[in-house]
Amino acid sequence: MCGRFSLTAAPEEVEAVFGLAGIEAFPPRYNIAPTQPVLIVTAGPVPDPGSNQPDRVAMLARWGFTPSWVKDPRDFPLLINARSETAARKNSFRTAMRHRRMLVPASGFYEWKREGKATAQPFWVRPKGGGVVAFAGLWETWEGPEGSAVDTACILTTRANAAIAAIHDRMPVVIRPEDFARWLDCRTQEPRDVADLLEPVEPDFFEAIPVSTKVNKVANGGPDVQDAIDLPDAPEQKAKEKAAPKKKDGGQMSLF
């Protein structure tokens, strides 16, 4: 799944990567959490012939998808992720999968590795080459009975690749820049036409960096939540070292 992510790139970089124009300035965000506003990129109106205006627009949406048919969001679960394998068939996501696909600009995401009853170890997962990555997502506008409207969003996930599987069995779907147009084209591209884009990214795309549990608290939003930490040796490794026979060195010092 994807329960936290980050967007620390400058607005100018986001504009360049996603083919946008004139997005409002925003500060770096190191610990984006559910229910918070997130930047999303959607297909814009069809440009007039000869226009050089971009055909994509950026907007803010609440992270937590609410289908339009929900009467009261307080009685509906918070849908921050949708399984890409079943989204086109699920009642909550079926319409958005057909008509409202979008992209979520991100610098990376956080995932937690759980082992037994011990505290889960968080990892900061980012592209090895740095830069901005695009997660596949869905959006929907929920309208209240009194006329209020809220744009909501979720991130699509897929099975983890070989590198991430050691931490968690799910990961966000990554859409490549060359596939942005096809993914966002809900006019001519049905869900079955873009199903090939929902596969896990190759194992060497991301690097997973162990970080402290500071990221667990939403209030911690500084860059230090991404500082790498040294993990203690695994228990099985310690046991092997303890059981291994010690070599006698005859009192001589060694560099090795």
CSV table of C-alpha atoms in Angstrom, one decimal:
chain,number,residue,atom,x,y,z
A,1,MET,CA,0.0,0.0,0.0
A,2,CYS,CA,1.0,3.7,0.1
A,3,GLY,CA,0.1,5.4,3.4
A,4,ARG,CA,2.6,8.3,3.3
A,5,PHE,CA,4.6,10.0,0.6
A,6,SER,CA,6.6,13.1,-0.1
A,7,LEU,CA,6.9,15.8,-2.7
A,8,THR,CA,10.0,18.0,-2.2
A,9,ALA,CA,10.6,19.0,-5.8
A,10,ALA,CA,10.4,22.7,-6.8
A,11,PRO,CA,7.2,23.7,-8.6
A,12,GLU,CA,9.2,24.5,-11.7
A,13,GLU,CA,10.5,20.9,-11.9
A,14,VAL,CA,6.9,19.5,-11.5
A,15,GLU,CA,5.8,21.8,-14.3
A,16,ALA,CA,8.5,20.6,-16.6
A,17,VAL,CA,8.0,16.9,-15.9
A,18,PHE,CA,4.2,16.9,-16.2
A,19,GLY,CA,3.9,19.5,-19.0
A,20,LEU,CA,2.0,22.1,-16.9
A,21,ALA,CA,2.0,25.8,-16.9
A,22,GLY,CA,1.6,28.3,-14.1
A,23,ILE,CA,1.0,26.1,-11.1
A,24,GLU,CA,1.0,27.9,-7.8
A,25,ALA,CA,4.2,27.8,-5.6
A,26,PHE,CA,4.2,25.3,-2.9
A,27,PRO,CA,6.7,24.4,-0.1
A,28,PRO,CA,8.5,21.0,0.1
A,29,ARG,CA,6.4,18.4,1.9
A,30,TYR,CA,8.3,15.6,3.5
A,31,ASN,CA,5.5,13.7,5.2
A,32,ILE,CA,2.2,13.8,3.3
A,33,ALA,CA,-0.6,11.9,5.1
A,34,PRO,CA,-4.1,10.8,4.4
A,35,THR,CA,-6.9,13.4,4.6
A,36,GLN,CA,-4.3,16.1,3.6
A,37,PRO,CA,-4.6,18.0,0.3
A,38,VAL,CA,-2.3,16.5,-2.4
A,39,LEU,CA,-1.3,17.8,-5.8
A,40,ILE,CA,-2.7,15.8,-8.7
A,41,VAL,CA,-2.5,16.2,-12.5
A,42,THR,CA,-5.5,15.5,-14.7
A,43,ALA,CA,-6.3,15.9,-18.3
A,44,GLY,CA,-7.5,19.4,-19.1
A,45,PRO,CA,-10.0,20.6,-21.7
A,46,VAL,CA,-9.2,19.9,-25.3
A,47,PRO,CA,-7.1,22.8,-26.6
A,48,ASP,CA,-8.4,24.9,-29.5
A,49,PRO,CA,-6.7,24.2,-32.8
A,50,GLY,CA,-3.4,25.9,-33.0
A,51,SER,CA,-3.3,26.6,-29.3
A,52,ASN,CA,0.0,26.1,-27.4
A,53,GLN,CA,-1.6,25.8,-24.1
A,54,PRO,CA,-0.9,22.5,-22.2
A,55,ASP,CA,-3.7,19.9,-22.1
A,56,ARG,CA,-3.0,19.0,-18.5
A,57,VAL,CA,-4.0,20.8,-15.3
A,58,ALA,CA,-2.9,20.6,-11.7
A,59,MET,CA,-5.3,20.8,-8.8
A,60,LEU,CA,-5.6,19.9,-5.2
A,61,ALA,CA,-7.6,17.0,-3.8
A,62,ARG,CA,-8.2,15.5,-0.4
A,63,TRP,CA,-6.2,12.3,-0.1
A,64,GLY,CA,-9.0,9.8,0.7
A,65,PHE,CA,-11.3,8.8,-2.1
A,66,THR,CA,-15.1,9.3,-1.7
A,67,PRO,CA,-17.4,8.0,-4.5
A,68,SER,CA,-20.1,10.4,-5.6
A,69,TRP,CA,-22.9,8.1,-4.4
A,70,VAL,CA,-21.8,8.2,-0.8
A,71,LYS,CA,-24.4,10.0,1.4
A,72,ASP,CA,-22.2,10.8,4.4
A,73,PRO,CA,-18.4,10.5,4.2
A,74,ARG,CA,-18.3,10.1,8.0
A,75,ASP,CA,-20.0,6.7,7.5
A,76,PHE,CA,-17.7,5.6,4.7
A,77,PRO,CA,-14.1,4.2,5.1
A,78,LEU,CA,-11.1,6.3,4.1
A,79,LEU,CA,-10.0,5.0,0.7
A,80,ILE,CA,-6.4,6.2,0.3
A,81,ASN,CA,-5.4,3.3,-2.0
A,82,ALA,CA,-7.1,1.2,-4.7
A,83,ARG,CA,-5.9,-2.1,-5.9
A,84,SER,CA,-5.1,-1.7,-9.6
A,85,GLU,CA,-6.0,-5.3,-10.4
A,86,THR,CA,-9.6,-4.9,-9.3
A,87,ALA,CA,-10.4,-1.1,-9.5
A,88,ALA,CA,-12.2,-1.4,-12.8
A,89,ARG,CA,-14.6,-3.8,-11.3
A,90,LYS,CA,-15.1,-2.4,-7.8
A,91,ASN,CA,-18.2,-0.3,-7.3
A,92,SER,CA,-16.3,2.4,-5.5
A,93,PHE,CA,-13.7,2.9,-8.2
A,94,ARG,CA,-15.3,1.7,-11.5
A,95,THR,CA,-16.5,5.0,-12.7
A,96,ALA,CA,-13.4,6.9,-11.8
A,97,MET,CA,-11.2,4.2,-13.5
A,98,ARG,CA,-13.1,4.9,-16.7
A,99,HIS,CA,-13.5,8.7,-16.5
A,100,ARG,CA,-11.2,10.2,-13.9
A,101,ARG,CA,-7.7,8.8,-14.0
A,102,MET,CA,-4.9,11.1,-12.8
A,103,LEU,CA,-1.3,11.3,-11.8
A,104,VAL,CA,0.2,12.1,-8.3
A,105,PRO,CA,3.6,13.9,-8.5
A,106,ALA,CA,5.9,12.5,-5.7
A,107,SER,CA,9.5,12.4,-4.7
A,108,GLY,CA,9.0,9.0,-3.2
A,109,PHE,CA,6.9,7.1,-0.6
A,110,TYR,CA,7.3,5.5,2.8
A,111,GLU,CA,6.7,1.9,3.7
A,112,TRP,CA,6.9,-0.1,6.9
A,113,LYS,CA,8.4,-3.5,7.4
A,114,ARG,CA,6.7,-5.5,10.1
A,115,GLU,CA,8.4,-8.4,11.8
A,116,GLY,CA,6.4,-10.1,14.6
A,117,LYS,CA,5.3,-7.9,17.4
A,118,ALA,CA,8.3,-5.5,17.1
A,119,THR,CA,7.7,-1.9,16.1
A,120,ALA,CA,7.5,-1.7,12.3
A,121,GLN,CA,10.6,-0.3,10.6
A,122,PRO,CA,9.9,2.6,8.2
A,123,PHE,CA,11.7,2.9,4.9
A,124,TRP,CA,12.0,6.0,2.6
A,125,VAL,CA,11.6,4.6,-0.9
A,126,ARG,CA,12.8,7.0,-3.7
A,127,PRO,CA,13.8,6.7,-7.3
A,128,LYS,CA,17.5,5.8,-7.5
A,129,GLY,CA,18.2,8.7,-9.8
A,130,GLY,CA,16.2,11.2,-7.8
A,131,GLY,CA,13.7,13.5,-9.4
A,132,VAL,CA,9.9,13.4,-9.6
A,133,VAL,CA,7.9,10.2,-10.1
A,134,ALA,CA,4.3,9.9,-11.1
A,135,PHE,CA,1.9,7.6,-9.2
A,136,ALA,CA,-1.2,6.4,-10.9
A,137,GLY,CA,-4.4,7.6,-9.2
A,138,LEU,CA,-8.1,8.2,-9.4
A,139,TRP,CA,-10.1,11.2,-8.4
A,140,GLU,CA,-13.8,12.0,-7.7
A,141,THR,CA,-15.8,15.1,-6.7
A,142,TRP,CA,-18.1,14.4,-3.8
A,143,GLU,CA,-21.0,16.8,-3.5
A,144,GLY,CA,-22.9,17.3,-0.2
A,145,PRO,CA,-26.6,17.8,0.1
A,146,GLU,CA,-26.1,21.5,0.9
A,147,GLY,CA,-24.2,22.0,-2.3
A,148,SER,CA,-20.6,21.8,-1.0
A,149,ALA,CA,-18.1,20.0,-3.2
A,150,VAL,CA,-14.8,18.2,-2.3
A,151,ASP,CA,-12.3,16.8,-4.8
A,152,THR,CA,-11.0,13.5,-3.4
A,153,ALA,CA,-8.2,11.2,-4.6
A,154,CYS,CA,-6.6,7.8,-4.1
A,155,ILE,CA,-3.4,6.1,-5.3
A,156,LEU,CA,-3.4,2.9,-7.2
A,157,THR,CA,-1.2,0.1,-6.0
A,158,THR,CA,0.1,-3.1,-7.5
A,159,ARG,CA,2.1,-6.1,-6.3
A,160,ALA,CA,5.5,-5.3,-5.0
A,161,ASN,CA,8.5,-5.9,-7.3
A,162,ALA,CA,11.4,-8.1,-6.1
A,163,ALA,CA,13.2,-5.2,-4.3
A,164,ILE,CA,10.2,-3.9,-2.4
A,165,ALA,CA,8.7,-7.3,-1.6
A,166,ALA,CA,11.2,-7.7,1.3
A,167,ILE,CA,9.5,-4.7,3.0
A,168,HIS,CA,5.8,-5.0,1.9
A,169,ASP,CA,3.7,-6.9,-0.7
A,170,ARG,CA,2.2,-3.8,-2.3
A,171,MET,CA,3.6,-0.6,-3.9
A,172,PRO,CA,2.3,2.4,-5.8
A,173,VAL,CA,1.8,2.1,-9.6
A,174,VAL,CA,4.4,4.2,-11.4
A,175,ILE,CA,3.4,5.8,-14.7
A,176,ARG,CA,6.3,6.7,-17.0
A,177,PRO,CA,6.4,10.2,-18.7
A,178,GLU,CA,6.0,8.6,-22.1
A,179,ASP,CA,2.8,7.0,-20.9
A,180,PHE,CA,1.3,10.1,-19.2
A,181,ALA,CA,-0.9,11.0,-22.2
A,182,ARG,CA,-2.3,7.5,-22.6
A,183,TRP,CA,-3.1,7.1,-18.9
A,184,LEU,CA,-4.8,10.5,-18.7
A,185,ASP,CA,-6.8,10.0,-21.9
A,186,CYS,CA,-10.2,8.9,-20.6
A,187,ARG,CA,-11.9,10.0,-23.8
A,188,THR,CA,-10.5,7.2,-26.0
A,189,GLN,CA,-8.6,4.9,-23.6
A,190,GLU,CA,-10.8,2.5,-21.6
A,191,PRO,CA,-9.4,0.7,-18.5
A,192,ARG,CA,-8.6,-2.4,-20.5
A,193,ASP,CA,-6.5,-0.2,-22.9
A,194,VAL,CA,-4.2,1.0,-20.1
A,195,ALA,CA,-4.1,-2.2,-18.1
A,196,ASP,CA,-0.5,-2.8,-19.3
A,197,LEU,CA,0.6,0.3,-17.4
A,198,LEU,CA,-0.4,-1.2,-14.0
A,199,GLU,CA,2.6,-3.6,-13.7
A,200,PRO,CA,5.2,-3.1,-11.0
A,201,VAL,CA,8.1,-0.9,-11.9
A,202,GLU,CA,11.5,-2.8,-12.5
A,203,PRO,CA,13.4,-3.8,-9.3
A,204,ASP,CA,16.2,-1.3,-9.7
A,205,PHE,CA,14.0,1.7,-10.1
A,206,PHE,CA,13.7,2.5,-6.4
A,207,GLU,CA,16.0,2.4,-3.5
A,208,ALA,CA,14.7,1.8,0.1
A,209,ILE,CA,16.4,3.7,2.9
A,210,PRO,CA,15.8,2.9,6.5
A,211,VAL,CA,14.7,5.9,8.5
A,212,SER,CA,13.6,6.6,12.1
A,213,THR,CA,10.1,6.3,13.4
A,214,LYS,CA,9.8,10.1,13.4
A,215,VAL,CA,7.9,9.7,10.1
A,216,ASN,CA,5.2,7.8,12.1
A,217,LYS,CA,3.9,11.1,13.5
A,218,VAL,CA,2.1,13.4,11.1
A,219,ALA,CA,3.3,16.4,13.0
A,220,ASN,CA,6.9,15.6,12.0
A,221,GLY,CA,7.1,17.3,8.7
A,222,GLY,CA,10.7,18.3,8.4
A,223,PRO,CA,13.5,16.9,6.1
A,224,ASP,CA,14.9,14.9,9.0
A,225,VAL,CA,12.2,12.3,8.6
A,226,GLN,CA,14.2,11.2,5.5
A,227,ASP,CA,17.5,10.9,7.3
A,228,ALA,CA,19.0,7.4,6.9
A,229,ILE,CA,19.7,5.3,10.0
A,230,ASP,CA,21.8,2.2,10.6
A,231,LEU,CA,19.7,-0.9,11.2
A,232,PRO,CA,20.8,-3.2,14.0
A,233,ASP,CA,22.0,-6.6,12.9
A,234,ALA,CA,19.3,-9.1,12.3
A,235,PRO,CA,18.9,-11.7,15.2
A,236,GLU,CA,19.9,-14.6,13.0
A,237,GLN,CA,23.1,-12.8,12.0
A,238,LYS,CA,24.0,-12.2,15.6
A,239,ALA,CA,23.4,-15.8,16.4
A,240,LYS,CA,25.7,-16.9,13.6
A,241,GLU,CA,28.4,-14.6,14.8
A,242,LYS,CA,28.1,-15.8,18.3
A,243,ALA,CA,28.3,-19.5,17.3
A,244,ALA,CA,31.2,-19.0,14.9
A,245,PRO,CA,34.5,-20.3,16.3
A,246,LYS,CA,37.0,-17.6,17.2
A,247,LYS,CA,40.4,-17.8,15.4
A,248,LYS,CA,43.5,-17.5,17.4
A,249,ASP,CA,45.9,-14.8,16.1
A,250,GLY,CA,48.9,-15.6,18.3
A,251,GLY,CA,48.7,-12.2,19.9
A,252,GLN,CA,49.4,-10.5,16.6
A,253,MET,CA,47.4,-7.5,15.5
A,254,SER,CA,45.5,-7.6,12.3
A,255,LEU,CA,44.1,-5.0,9.9
A,256,PHE,CA,41.4,-7.4,8.9
